[in-house]
Each structure stands twice: as structure tokens, then as C-alpha cells.
Amino acid sequence: MPAKASVFTHGKKLADGDMYIITIIDLEPAGVLVKAYNQNSGTTFTLSPTENMLASAKLTRTEADMTTLADSIDVSTNDNGTKISSSLQAIKDTKVIPQGPAVTAFVQNTQCGDQSLPDILTTALSELCKAKPAGLNAVRWLGEWLLANNPSQPHVDVPEEEDN
């Protein structure tokens, strides 16, 4: 597969005061990849507008439209970390995937009914070891077990019918 060429590269100072190299790479027919490289920290942030987002924003792959897209990029930081986003309404933010301590905190603090997520997963994996399914059947078995034993799933008591 041939490497995709950058269709646009632009230097820009973003909201945090650092200089970034904004590079837009053509991923047609999927959209484009916007990369913002922070020259001070060596960190790269990405945003992946789809073809539908580009069309909704009325952007094509012309230099003028890529300049518009690059100029709309800025950096922001919140509880989920630092990311880049576009000020163009049609360009949706990339979902943040927690990493490191954020994942540990999420898993430790997630409750499933009256149990914690680690407790449920430990029980599920113990049951998986007892059942010993092979290959992808293990994944299927685990998923079915988690669905069947979900303590957060509502339980409905059906009244018994009386015989008259």
C-alpha cells in the first residue's frame, strides 16, 4: 500500500502558547487525518474528520479549504487530558480514550450492582478458566457469561398465575 502524502502543512501557535506543526493527510475515501505536533514537548495530537464531516463543513481538498481546516484547529485541556479540536461545527471531536492512571481509577471506581467491576471480572475470568473454552469460543463464552450475570441488569419478578 503506498504511503499517503500530506496535502497540507502549516505552522501555528495554539491556545496553550506553544508552536505546532499542523499536518493534514489525505485518507480518501475515509476523510483526512489532522496531526498537530507540539515542537516544545514532542507530543502529537490527532483529529480524524470523516468524509461526511468534511462535506457538512463544505470543505474540499483545495489549499484554501485545508487552510480553513488548519486555522480552525486548537488545543484544549480538561479532566480527560489534552486534545485538539476544530472550531468548525461539522467537525466532531475525537473520542478520548483514557490511558494510564485514568483507566485504573475508572475500573476501580465502577460499581456493578453491589459489586465492583474488578470483583465481577475476577469471578467471570475464574468461571472462564473452569469452563476452558478454546480460541474465539472463550471470548464468546465470557461475553455471554457477563450478559447473563450482569448485576446491574434490572430483574423483573413475574407473578405466578393463580389457578381458578
Tab-separated table of N, CA and C in Angstrom:
chain	number	residue	atom	x	y	z
A	1	MET	N	0.847	-1.169	0.000
A	1	MET	CA	0.000	0.000	0.000
A	1	MET	C	0.896	1.236	0.000
A	2	PRO	N	0.696	2.143	-0.940
A	2	PRO	CA	1.527	3.342	-0.991
A	2	PRO	C	1.226	4.266	0.185
A	3	ALA	N	2.256	4.965	0.645
A	3	ALA	CA	2.098	5.908	1.755
A	3	ALA	C	1.276	7.102	1.287
A	4	LYS	N	0.435	7.615	2.174
A	4	LYS	CA	-0.371	8.794	1.856
A	4	LYS	C	0.483	10.039	2.030
A	5	ALA	N	0.345	10.961	1.105
A	5	ALA	CA	1.110	12.199	1.155
A	5	ALA	C	0.338	13.258	1.921
A	6	SER	N	1.069	14.103	2.577
A	6	SER	CA	0.466	15.238	3.256
A	6	SER	C	-0.104	16.167	2.198
A	7	VAL	N	-1.345	16.608	2.398
A	7	VAL	CA	-1.923	17.554	1.451
A	7	VAL	C	-1.752	18.993	1.927
A	8	PHE	N	-1.354	19.133	3.211
A	8	PHE	CA	-1.215	20.484	3.732
A	8	PHE	C	-0.367	20.447	5.001
A	9	THR	N	0.546	21.389	5.134
A	9	THR	CA	1.334	21.542	6.359
A	9	THR	C	1.392	23.022	6.692
A	10	HIS	N	1.235	23.326	7.988
A	10	HIS	CA	1.076	24.717	8.398
A	10	HIS	C	1.613	24.862	9.824
A	11	GLY	N	2.385	25.899	10.102
A	11	GLY	CA	2.846	26.179	11.457
A	11	GLY	C	1.895	27.148	12.127
A	12	LYS	N	1.592	26.883	13.418
A	12	LYS	CA	0.607	27.733	14.088
A	12	LYS	C	0.821	27.699	15.594
A	13	LYS	N	0.655	28.846	16.242
A	13	LYS	CA	0.683	28.907	17.700
A	13	LYS	C	-0.747	28.664	18.181
A	14	LEU	N	-0.918	27.675	19.083
A	14	LEU	CA	-2.248	27.341	19.573
A	14	LEU	C	-2.502	27.964	20.944
A	15	ALA	N	-3.663	27.707	21.513
A	15	ALA	CA	-4.123	28.370	22.737
A	15	ALA	C	-3.185	28.202	23.928
A	16	ASP	N	-2.418	27.114	23.968
A	16	ASP	CA	-1.508	26.913	25.092
A	16	ASP	C	-0.219	27.718	24.947
A	17	GLY	N	-0.095	28.462	23.845
A	17	GLY	CA	1.069	29.320	23.624
A	17	GLY	C	2.232	28.630	22.931
A	18	ASP	N	2.127	27.332	22.676
A	18	ASP	CA	3.199	26.590	22.010
A	18	ASP	C	2.994	26.588	20.497
A	19	MET	N	4.115	26.436	19.786
A	19	MET	CA	4.071	26.305	18.324
A	19	MET	C	3.792	24.856	17.952
A	20	TYR	N	2.937	24.672	16.969
A	20	TYR	CA	2.570	23.349	16.474
A	20	TYR	C	2.759	23.311	14.969
A	21	ILE	N	3.091	22.150	14.465
A	21	ILE	CA	3.069	21.915	13.026
A	21	ILE	C	1.781	21.154	12.754
A	22	ILE	N	0.879	21.777	12.034
A	22	ILE	CA	-0.402	21.162	11.680
A	22	ILE	C	-0.219	20.502	10.312
A	23	THR	N	-0.408	19.195	10.264
A	23	THR	CA	-0.282	18.446	9.020
A	23	THR	C	-1.612	17.766	8.731
A	24	ILE	N	-2.077	17.889	7.497
A	24	ILE	CA	-3.319	17.236	7.087
A	24	ILE	C	-2.954	16.192	6.039
A	25	ILE	N	-3.351	14.949	6.306
A	25	ILE	CA	-3.024	13.820	5.434
A	25	ILE	C	-4.317	13.298	4.820
A	26	ASP	N	-4.305	13.099	3.519
A	26	ASP	CA	-5.479	12.619	2.794
A	26	ASP	C	-5.674	11.129	3.038
A	27	LEU	N	-6.843	10.757	3.526
A	27	LEU	CA	-7.194	9.355	3.736
A	27	LEU	C	-8.402	8.975	2.893
A	28	GLU	N	-8.538	9.630	1.743
A	28	GLU	CA	-9.684	9.399	0.883
A	28	GLU	C	-9.816	7.913	0.595
A	29	PRO	N	-10.977	7.317	0.716
A	29	PRO	CA	-12.308	7.909	0.835
A	29	PRO	C	-12.794	8.076	2.269
A	30	ALA	N	-11.955	7.842	3.261
A	30	ALA	CA	-12.397	7.887	4.661
A	30	ALA	C	-12.450	9.296	5.230
A	31	GLY	N	-11.700	10.224	4.694
A	31	GLY	CA	-11.628	11.576	5.243
A	31	GLY	C	-10.190	12.047	5.236
A	32	VAL	N	-9.812	12.788	6.265
A	32	VAL	CA	-8.429	13.258	6.411
A	32	VAL	C	-7.977	13.021	7.843
A	33	LEU	N	-6.680	13.036	8.033
A	33	LEU	CA	-6.092	12.945	9.363
A	33	LEU	C	-5.388	14.260	9.631
A	34	VAL	N	-5.779	14.921	10.723
A	34	VAL	CA	-5.140	16.165	11.126
A	34	VAL	C	-4.208	15.829	12.280
A	35	LYS	N	-2.922	16.148	12.106
A	35	LYS	CA	-1.937	15.912	13.156
A	35	LYS	C	-1.392	17.256	13.599
A	36	ALA	N	-1.316	17.449	14.910
A	36	ALA	CA	-0.741	18.670	15.470
A	36	ALA	C	0.457	18.259	16.307
A	37	TYR	N	1.643	18.597	15.842
A	37	TYR	CA	2.886	18.235	16.518
A	37	TYR	C	3.372	19.426	17.330
A	38	ASN	N	3.468	19.251	18.657
A	38	ASN	CA	3.950	20.293	19.553
A	38	ASN	C	5.473	20.261	19.527
A	39	GLN	N	6.077	21.306	19.025
A	39	GLN	CA	7.530	21.351	18.879
A	39	GLN	C	8.248	21.407	20.222
A	40	ASN	N	7.627	21.959	21.251
A	40	ASN	CA	8.284	22.068	22.555
A	40	ASN	C	8.324	20.740	23.297
A	41	SER	N	7.204	20.010	23.302
A	41	SER	CA	7.124	18.772	24.084
A	41	SER	C	7.334	17.513	23.248
A	42	GLY	N	7.262	17.640	21.924
A	42	GLY	CA	7.384	16.467	21.063
A	42	GLY	C	6.122	15.625	21.040
A	43	THR	N	5.000	16.173	21.511
A	43	THR	CA	3.727	15.450	21.571
A	43	THR	C	2.949	15.654	20.278
A	44	THR	N	2.299	14.586	19.816
A	44	THR	CA	1.451	14.670	18.629
A	44	THR	C	0.012	14.396	19.019
A	45	PHE	N	-0.895	15.247	18.575
A	45	PHE	CA	-2.327	15.070	18.779
A	45	PHE	C	-2.966	14.853	17.416
A	46	THR	N	-4.042	14.063	17.375
A	46	THR	CA	-4.692	13.789	16.099
A	46	THR	C	-6.189	14.057	16.165
A	47	LEU	N	-6.744	14.327	15.013
A	47	LEU	CA	-8.179	14.504	14.812
A	47	LEU	C	-8.486	13.886	13.461
A	48	SER	N	-9.567	13.126	13.357
A	48	SER	CA	-9.872	12.397	12.120
A	48	SER	C	-11.233	12.762	11.565
A	49	PRO	N	-11.363	13.900	10.909
A	49	PRO	CA	-12.650	14.238	10.294
A	49	PRO	C	-12.987	13.253	9.171
A	50	THR	N	-14.206	12.742	9.186
A	50	THR	CA	-14.655	11.807	8.152
A	50	THR	C	-15.024	12.573	6.888
A	51	GLU	N	-15.222	11.824	5.831
A	51	GLU	CA	-15.643	12.425	4.558
A	51	GLU	C	-16.975	13.157	4.732
A	52	ASN	N	-17.898	12.576	5.519
A	52	ASN	CA	-19.201	13.216	5.765
A	52	ASN	C	-19.045	14.522	6.538
A	53	MET	N	-18.131	14.545	7.517
A	53	MET	CA	-17.887	15.787	8.269
A	53	MET	C	-17.336	16.864	7.350
A	54	LEU	N	-16.384	16.475	6.494
A	54	LEU	CA	-15.806	17.444	5.551
A	54	LEU	C	-16.883	18.009	4.632
A	55	ALA	N	-17.767	17.129	4.135
A	55	ALA	CA	-18.843	17.570	3.239
A	55	ALA	C	-19.798	18.500	3.982
A	56	SER	N	-20.135	18.169	5.237
A	56	SER	CA	-21.032	19.017	6.029
A	56	SER	C	-20.419	20.389	6.300
A	57	ALA	N	-19.100	20.426	6.437
A	57	ALA	CA	-18.396	21.698	6.650
A	57	ALA	C	-18.109	22.411	5.332
A	58	LYS	N	-18.529	21.787	4.226
A	58	LYS	CA	-18.318	22.322	2.872
A	58	LYS	C	-16.833	22.500	2.562
A	59	LEU	N	-16.026	21.509	3.012
A	59	LEU	CA	-14.590	21.528	2.761
A	59	LEU	C	-14.226	20.497	1.707
A	60	THR	N	-13.386	20.920	0.770
A	60	THR	CA	-12.820	20.006	-0.218
A	60	THR	C	-11.322	19.921	0.067
A	61	ARG	N	-10.591	19.317	-0.826
A	61	ARG	CA	-9.152	19.173	-0.592
A	61	ARG	C	-8.329	20.270	-1.277
A	62	THR	N	-8.957	21.414	-1.504
A	62	THR	CA	-8.229	22.543	-2.073
A	62	THR	C	-7.357	23.167	-0.996
A	63	GLU	N	-6.350	23.901	-1.410
A	63	GLU	CA	-5.457	24.539	-0.453
A	63	GLU	C	-6.218	25.517	0.436
A	64	ALA	N	-7.172	26.242	-0.136
A	64	ALA	CA	-7.946	27.214	0.642
A	64	ALA	C	-8.761	26.506	1.736
A	65	ASP	N	-9.392	25.377	1.377
A	65	ASP	CA	-10.193	24.650	2.365
A	65	ASP	C	-9.324	23.974	3.421
A	66	MET	N	-8.153	23.488	3.019
A	66	MET	CA	-7.247	22.879	4.002
A	66	MET	C	-6.682	23.946	4.943
A	67	THR	N	-6.493	25.161	4.426
A	67	THR	CA	-6.074	26.280	5.269
A	67	THR	C	-7.178	26.601	6.278
A	68	THR	N	-8.433	26.609	5.820
A	68	THR	CA	-9.574	26.837	6.713
A	68	THR	C	-9.608	25.792	7.819
A	69	LEU	N	-9.427	24.518	7.436
A	69	LEU	CA	-9.426	23.441	8.427
A	69	LEU	C	-8.271	23.612	9.412
A	70	ALA	N	-7.065	23.869	8.909
A	70	ALA	CA	-5.897	24.038	9.781
A	70	ALA	C	-6.072	25.229	10.713
A	71	ASP	N	-6.632	26.316	10.204
A	71	ASP	CA	-6.843	27.511	11.031
A	71	ASP	C	-7.902	27.284	12.112
A	72	SER	N	-8.781	26.290	11.908
A	72	SER	CA	-9.845	26.010	12.884
A	72	SER	C	-9.360	25.128	14.036
A	73	ILE	N	-8.140	24.610	13.932
A	73	ILE	CA	-7.616	23.675	14.932
A	73	ILE	C	-7.064	24.432	16.134
A	74	ASP	N	-7.413	23.942	17.331
A	74	ASP	CA	-6.836	24.484	18.555
A	74	ASP	C	-6.715	23.364	19.574
A	75	VAL	N	-5.972	23.626	20.614
A	75	VAL	CA	-5.705	22.633	21.657
A	75	VAL	C	-6.464	23.033	22.919
A	76	SER	N	-6.955	22.025	23.658
A	76	SER	CA	-7.627	22.306	24.930
A	76	SER	C	-7.306	21.185	25.912
A	77	THR	N	-7.401	21.518	27.178
A	77	THR	CA	-7.132	20.547	28.239
A	77	THR	C	-8.313	20.531	29.191
A	78	ASN	N	-8.748	19.315	29.553
A	78	ASN	CA	-9.794	19.157	30.566
A	78	ASN	C	-9.445	17.946	31.429
A	79	ASP	N	-10.408	17.443	32.179
A	79	ASP	CA	-10.162	16.310	33.077
A	79	ASP	C	-9.715	15.055	32.324
A	80	ASN	N	-10.107	14.934	31.064
A	80	ASN	CA	-9.754	13.760	30.266
A	80	ASN	C	-8.405	13.885	29.575
A	81	GLY	N	-7.755	15.031	29.704
A	81	GLY	CA	-6.447	15.221	29.086
A	81	GLY	C	-6.449	16.336	28.067
A	82	THR	N	-5.394	16.387	27.286
A	82	THR	CA	-5.226	17.418	26.264
A	82	THR	C	-5.600	16.838	24.916
A	83	LYS	N	-6.262	17.634	24.089
A	83	LYS	CA	-6.670	17.178	22.760
A	83	LYS	C	-6.746	18.368	21.823
A	84	ILE	N	-6.835	18.053	20.528
A	84	ILE	CA	-7.097	19.112	19.556
A	84	ILE	C	-8.533	18.965	19.078
A	85	SER	N	-9.092	20.077	18.668
A	85	SER	CA	-10.445	20.076	18.113
A	85	SER	C	-10.534	21.199	17.096
A	86	SER	N	-11.623	21.168	16.352
A	86	SER	CA	-11.855	22.171	15.322
A	86	SER	C	-12.979	23.098	15.765
A	87	SER	N	-12.866	24.365	15.423
A	87	SER	CA	-13.944	25.310	15.713
A	87	SER	C	-15.059	25.205	14.675
A	88	LEU	N	-14.844	24.431	13.613
A	88	LEU	CA	-15.894	24.212	12.619
A	88	LEU	C	-16.920	23.255	13.220
A	89	GLN	N	-18.166	23.661	13.259
A	89	GLN	CA	-19.210	22.910	13.945
A	89	GLN	C	-19.390	21.494	13.391
A	90	ALA	N	-19.191	21.297	12.096
A	90	ALA	CA	-19.404	19.984	11.491
A	90	ALA	C	-18.296	18.985	11.816
A	91	ILE	N	-17.149	19.469	12.272
A	91	ILE	CA	-16.013	18.592	12.593
A	91	ILE	C	-16.112	18.206	14.063
A	92	LYS	N	-16.499	16.961	14.298
A	92	LYS	CA	-16.705	16.465	15.662
A	92	LYS	C	-15.376	16.090	16.304
A	93	ASP	N	-15.328	16.217	17.637
A	93	ASP	CA	-14.125	15.862	18.394
A	93	ASP	C	-13.886	14.359	18.372
A	94	THR	N	-12.624	14.002	18.435
A	94	THR	CA	-12.248	12.604	18.571
A	94	THR	C	-12.574	12.167	19.988
A	95	LYS	N	-13.080	10.950	20.128
A	95	LYS	CA	-13.364	10.430	21.459
A	95	LYS	C	-12.050	10.225	22.196
A	96	VAL	N	-12.040	10.630	23.461
A	96	VAL	CA	-10.852	10.472	24.286
A	96	VAL	C	-10.836	9.059	24.855
A	97	ILE	N	-9.741	8.373	24.685
A	97	ILE	CA	-9.572	7.032	25.236
A	97	ILE	C	-8.691	7.171	26.467
A	98	PRO	N	-9.258	6.875	27.651
A	98	PRO	CA	-8.451	7.029	28.866
A	98	PRO	C	-7.238	6.108	28.841
A	99	GLN	N	-6.160	6.573	29.437
A	99	GLN	CA	-4.931	5.795	29.499
A	99	GLN	C	-4.324	5.940	30.883
A	100	GLY	N	-3.476	4.996	31.243
A	100	GLY	CA	-2.703	5.056	32.480
A	100	GLY	C	-3.558	5.113	33.728
A	101	PRO	N	-3.267	6.043	34.633
A	101	PRO	CA	-3.987	6.123	35.906
A	101	PRO	C	-5.491	6.355	35.743
A	102	ALA	N	-5.899	7.014	34.667
A	102	ALA	CA	-7.330	7.264	34.452
A	102	ALA	C	-8.087	5.955	34.254
A	103	VAL	N	-7.474	4.990	33.569
A	103	VAL	CA	-8.109	3.700	33.356
A	103	VAL	C	-8.221	2.952	34.683
A	104	THR	N	-7.139	2.945	35.451
A	104	THR	CA	-7.139	2.266	36.752
A	104	THR	C	-8.211	2.859	37.657
A	105	ALA	N	-8.296	4.163	37.714
A	105	ALA	CA	-9.301	4.821	38.557
A	105	ALA	C	-10.706	4.473	38.086
A	106	PHE	N	-10.930	4.465	36.779
A	106	PHE	CA	-12.248	4.127	36.233
A	106	PHE	C	-12.645	2.716	36.627
A	107	VAL	N	-11.757	1.759	36.402
A	107	VAL	CA	-12.063	0.362	36.697
A	107	VAL	C	-12.301	0.168	38.197
A	108	GLN	N	-11.449	0.740	39.037
A	108	GLN	CA	-11.580	0.563	40.481
A	108	GLN	C	-12.858	1.195	41.038
A	109	ASN	N	-13.319	2.282	40.430
A	109	ASN	CA	-14.465	3.019	40.967
A	109	ASN	C	-15.793	2.671	40.321
A	110	THR	N	-15.795	1.783	39.331
A	110	THR	CA	-17.033	1.415	38.654
A	110	THR	C	-17.750	0.329	39.439
A	111	GLN	N	-19.002	0.588	39.774
A	111	GLN	CA	-19.814	-0.379	40.506
A	111	GLN	C	-20.729	-1.110	39.543
A	112	CYS	N	-20.898	-2.389	39.799
A	112	CYS	CA	-21.836	-3.237	39.051
A	112	CYS	C	-22.786	-3.809	40.087
A	113	GLY	N	-23.935	-3.180	40.236
A	113	GLY	CA	-24.841	-3.596	41.302
A	113	GLY	C	-24.178	-3.293	42.632
A	114	ASP	N	-24.064	-4.309	43.491
A	114	ASP	CA	-23.422	-4.108	44.792
A	114	ASP	C	-21.963	-4.568	44.791
A	115	GLN	N	-21.423	-4.887	43.613
A	115	GLN	CA	-20.035	-5.328	43.498
A	115	GLN	C	-19.235	-4.334	42.657
A	116	SER	N	-17.911	-4.406	42.797
A	116	SER	CA	-17.055	-3.556	41.969
A	116	SER	C	-16.758	-4.275	40.651
A	117	LEU	N	-16.378	-3.516	39.654
A	117	LEU	CA	-16.041	-4.099	38.353
A	117	LEU	C	-14.909	-5.121	38.464
A	118	PRO	N	-13.831	-4.847	39.232
A	118	PRO	CA	-12.785	-5.867	39.356
A	118	PRO	C	-13.296	-7.180	39.963
A	119	ASP	N	-14.237	-7.093	40.933
A	119	ASP	CA	-14.795	-8.310	41.531
A	119	ASP	C	-15.569	-9.126	40.497
A	120	ILE	N	-16.392	-8.445	39.700
A	120	ILE	CA	-17.178	-9.131	38.660
A	120	ILE	C	-16.241	-9.766	37.638
A	121	LEU	N	-15.220	-9.020	37.202
A	121	LEU	CA	-14.301	-9.555	36.199
A	121	LEU	C	-13.483	-10.724	36.743
A	122	THR	N	-13.109	-10.673	38.015
A	122	THR	CA	-12.372	-11.783	38.625
A	122	THR	C	-13.231	-13.038	38.645
A	123	THR	N	-14.487	-12.898	39.034
A	123	THR	CA	-15.409	-14.038	39.041
A	123	THR	C	-15.610	-14.572	37.621
A	124	ALA	N	-15.801	-13.664	36.663
A	124	ALA	CA	-16.023	-14.075	35.276
A	124	ALA	C	-14.819	-14.826	34.729
A	125	LEU	N	-13.626	-14.324	34.992
A	125	LEU	CA	-12.425	-14.983	34.478
A	125	LEU	C	-12.173	-16.321	35.174
A	126	SER	N	-12.538	-16.422	36.459
A	126	SER	CA	-12.429	-17.709	37.157
A	126	SER	C	-13.368	-18.735	36.538
A	127	GLU	N	-14.591	-18.314	36.254
A	127	GLU	CA	-15.562	-19.213	35.615
A	127	GLU	C	-15.100	-19.604	34.212
A	128	LEU	N	-14.479	-18.662	33.507
A	128	LEU	CA	-13.938	-18.957	32.179
A	128	LEU	C	-12.862	-20.034	32.259
A	129	CYS	N	-11.995	-19.932	33.262
A	129	CYS	CA	-10.937	-20.940	33.436
A	129	CYS	C	-11.519	-22.312	33.741
A	130	LYS	N	-12.619	-22.342	34.484
A	130	LYS	CA	-13.262	-23.624	34.799
A	130	LYS	C	-13.885	-24.238	33.550
A	131	ALA	N	-14.503	-23.394	32.716
A	131	ALA	CA	-15.181	-23.893	31.516
A	131	ALA	C	-14.189	-24.291	30.421
A	132	LYS	N	-13.055	-23.626	30.340
A	132	LYS	CA	-11.980	-23.901	29.390
A	132	LYS	C	-12.396	-23.940	27.914
A	133	PRO	N	-13.160	-22.956	27.447
A	133	PRO	CA	-13.440	-22.917	26.004
A	133	PRO	C	-12.166	-22.518	25.253
A	134	ALA	N	-12.066	-22.926	23.993
A	134	ALA	CA	-10.853	-22.675	23.212
A	134	ALA	C	-11.060	-21.547	22.203
A	135	GLY	N	-9.971	-20.831	21.917
A	135	GLY	CA	-9.951	-19.817	20.856
A	135	GLY	C	-10.997	-18.736	21.043
A	136	LEU	N	-11.668	-18.382	19.937
A	136	LEU	CA	-12.688	-17.334	19.976
A	136	LEU	C	-13.910	-17.755	20.766
A	137	ASN	N	-14.079	-19.057	20.984
A	137	ASN	CA	-15.183	-19.512	21.831
A	137	ASN	C	-15.028	-18.988	23.248
A	138	ALA	N	-13.790	-18.757	23.681
A	138	ALA	CA	-13.547	-18.204	25.016
A	138	ALA	C	-14.093	-16.781	25.106
A	139	VAL	N	-13.901	-16.002	24.056
A	139	VAL	CA	-14.410	-14.624	24.035
A	139	VAL	C	-15.934	-14.644	24.048
A	140	ARG	N	-16.516	-15.491	23.223
A	140	ARG	CA	-17.971	-15.618	23.153
A	140	ARG	C	-18.525	-16.063	24.511
A	141	TRP	N	-17.890	-17.078	25.130
A	141	TRP	CA	-18.334	-17.593	26.413
A	141	TRP	C	-18.299	-16.496	27.475
A	142	LEU	N	-17.193	-15.750	27.512
A	142	LEU	CA	-17.047	-14.682	28.501
A	142	LEU	C	-18.117	-13.610	28.310
A	143	GLY	N	-18.356	-13.213	27.072
A	143	GLY	CA	-19.388	-12.211	26.794
A	143	GLY	C	-20.763	-12.681	27.223
A	144	GLU	N	-21.086	-13.935	26.922
A	144	GLU	CA	-22.392	-14.484	27.315
A	144	GLU	C	-22.507	-14.571	28.833
A	145	TRP	N	-21.409	-14.960	29.501
A	145	TRP	CA	-21.437	-15.049	30.965
A	145	TRP	C	-21.664	-13.668	31.568
A	146	LEU	N	-20.974	-12.662	31.059
A	146	LEU	CA	-21.135	-11.307	31.586
A	146	LEU	C	-22.561	-10.790	31.370
A	147	LEU	N	-23.150	-11.111	30.225
A	147	LEU	CA	-24.540	-10.700	29.988
A	147	LEU	C	-25.500	-11.418	30.934
A	148	ALA	N	-25.294	-12.702	31.123
A	148	ALA	CA	-26.191	-13.494	31.969
A	148	ALA	C	-26.042	-13.153	33.454
A	149	ASN	N	-24.874	-12.690	33.861
A	149	ASN	CA	-24.602	-12.439	35.278
A	149	ASN	C	-24.399	-10.962	35.592
A	150	ASN	N	-24.945	-10.088	34.776
A	150	ASN	CA	-24.810	-8.649	34.960
A	150	ASN	C	-25.628	-8.201	36.175
A	151	PRO	N	-24.961	-7.806	37.271
A	151	PRO	CA	-25.714	-7.401	38.456
A	151	PRO	C	-26.413	-6.052	38.297
A	152	SER	N	-26.069	-5.287	37.281
A	152	SER	CA	-26.727	-4.001	37.046
A	152	SER	C	-27.964	-4.140	36.175
A	153	GLN	N	-28.179	-5.334	35.649
A	153	GLN	CA	-29.342	-5.568	34.793
A	153	GLN	C	-30.582	-5.637	35.671
A	154	PRO	N	-31.642	-4.942	35.302
A	154	PRO	CA	-32.849	-4.980	36.139
A	154	PRO	C	-33.472	-6.379	36.117
A	155	HIS	N	-33.986	-6.768	37.259
A	155	HIS	CA	-34.671	-8.054	37.369
A	155	HIS	C	-36.154	-7.787	37.555
A	156	VAL	N	-36.967	-8.501	36.811
A	156	VAL	CA	-38.403	-8.338	36.889
A	156	VAL	C	-38.984	-9.602	37.505
A	157	ASP	N	-39.732	-9.431	38.580
A	157	ASP	CA	-40.417	-10.554	39.193
A	157	ASP	C	-41.768	-10.698	38.517
A	158	VAL	N	-41.978	-11.839	37.913
A	158	VAL	CA	-43.249	-12.117	37.244
A	158	VAL	C	-44.147	-12.860	38.238
A	159	PRO	N	-45.318	-12.318	38.527
A	159	PRO	CA	-46.193	-13.003	39.485
A	159	PRO	C	-46.682	-14.337	38.924
A	160	GLU	N	-46.820	-15.298	39.812
A	160	GLU	CA	-47.305	-16.602	39.371
A	160	GLU	C	-48.796	-16.492	39.128
A	161	GLU	N	-49.241	-17.192	38.093
A	161	GLU	CA	-50.667	-17.172	37.784
A	161	GLU	C	-51.377	-18.114	38.739
A	162	GLU	N	-52.537	-17.665	39.201
A	162	GLU	CA	-53.328	-18.488	40.103
A	162	GLU	C	-54.292	-19.334	39.290
A	163	ASP	N	-54.461	-20.573	39.699
A	163	ASP	CA	-55.442	-21.446	39.037
A	163	ASP	C	-56.809	-21.212	39.658
A	164	ASN	N	-57.804	-20.986	38.859
A	164	ASN	CA	-59.159	-20.765	39.370
A	164	ASN	C	-59.977	-21.990	39.235
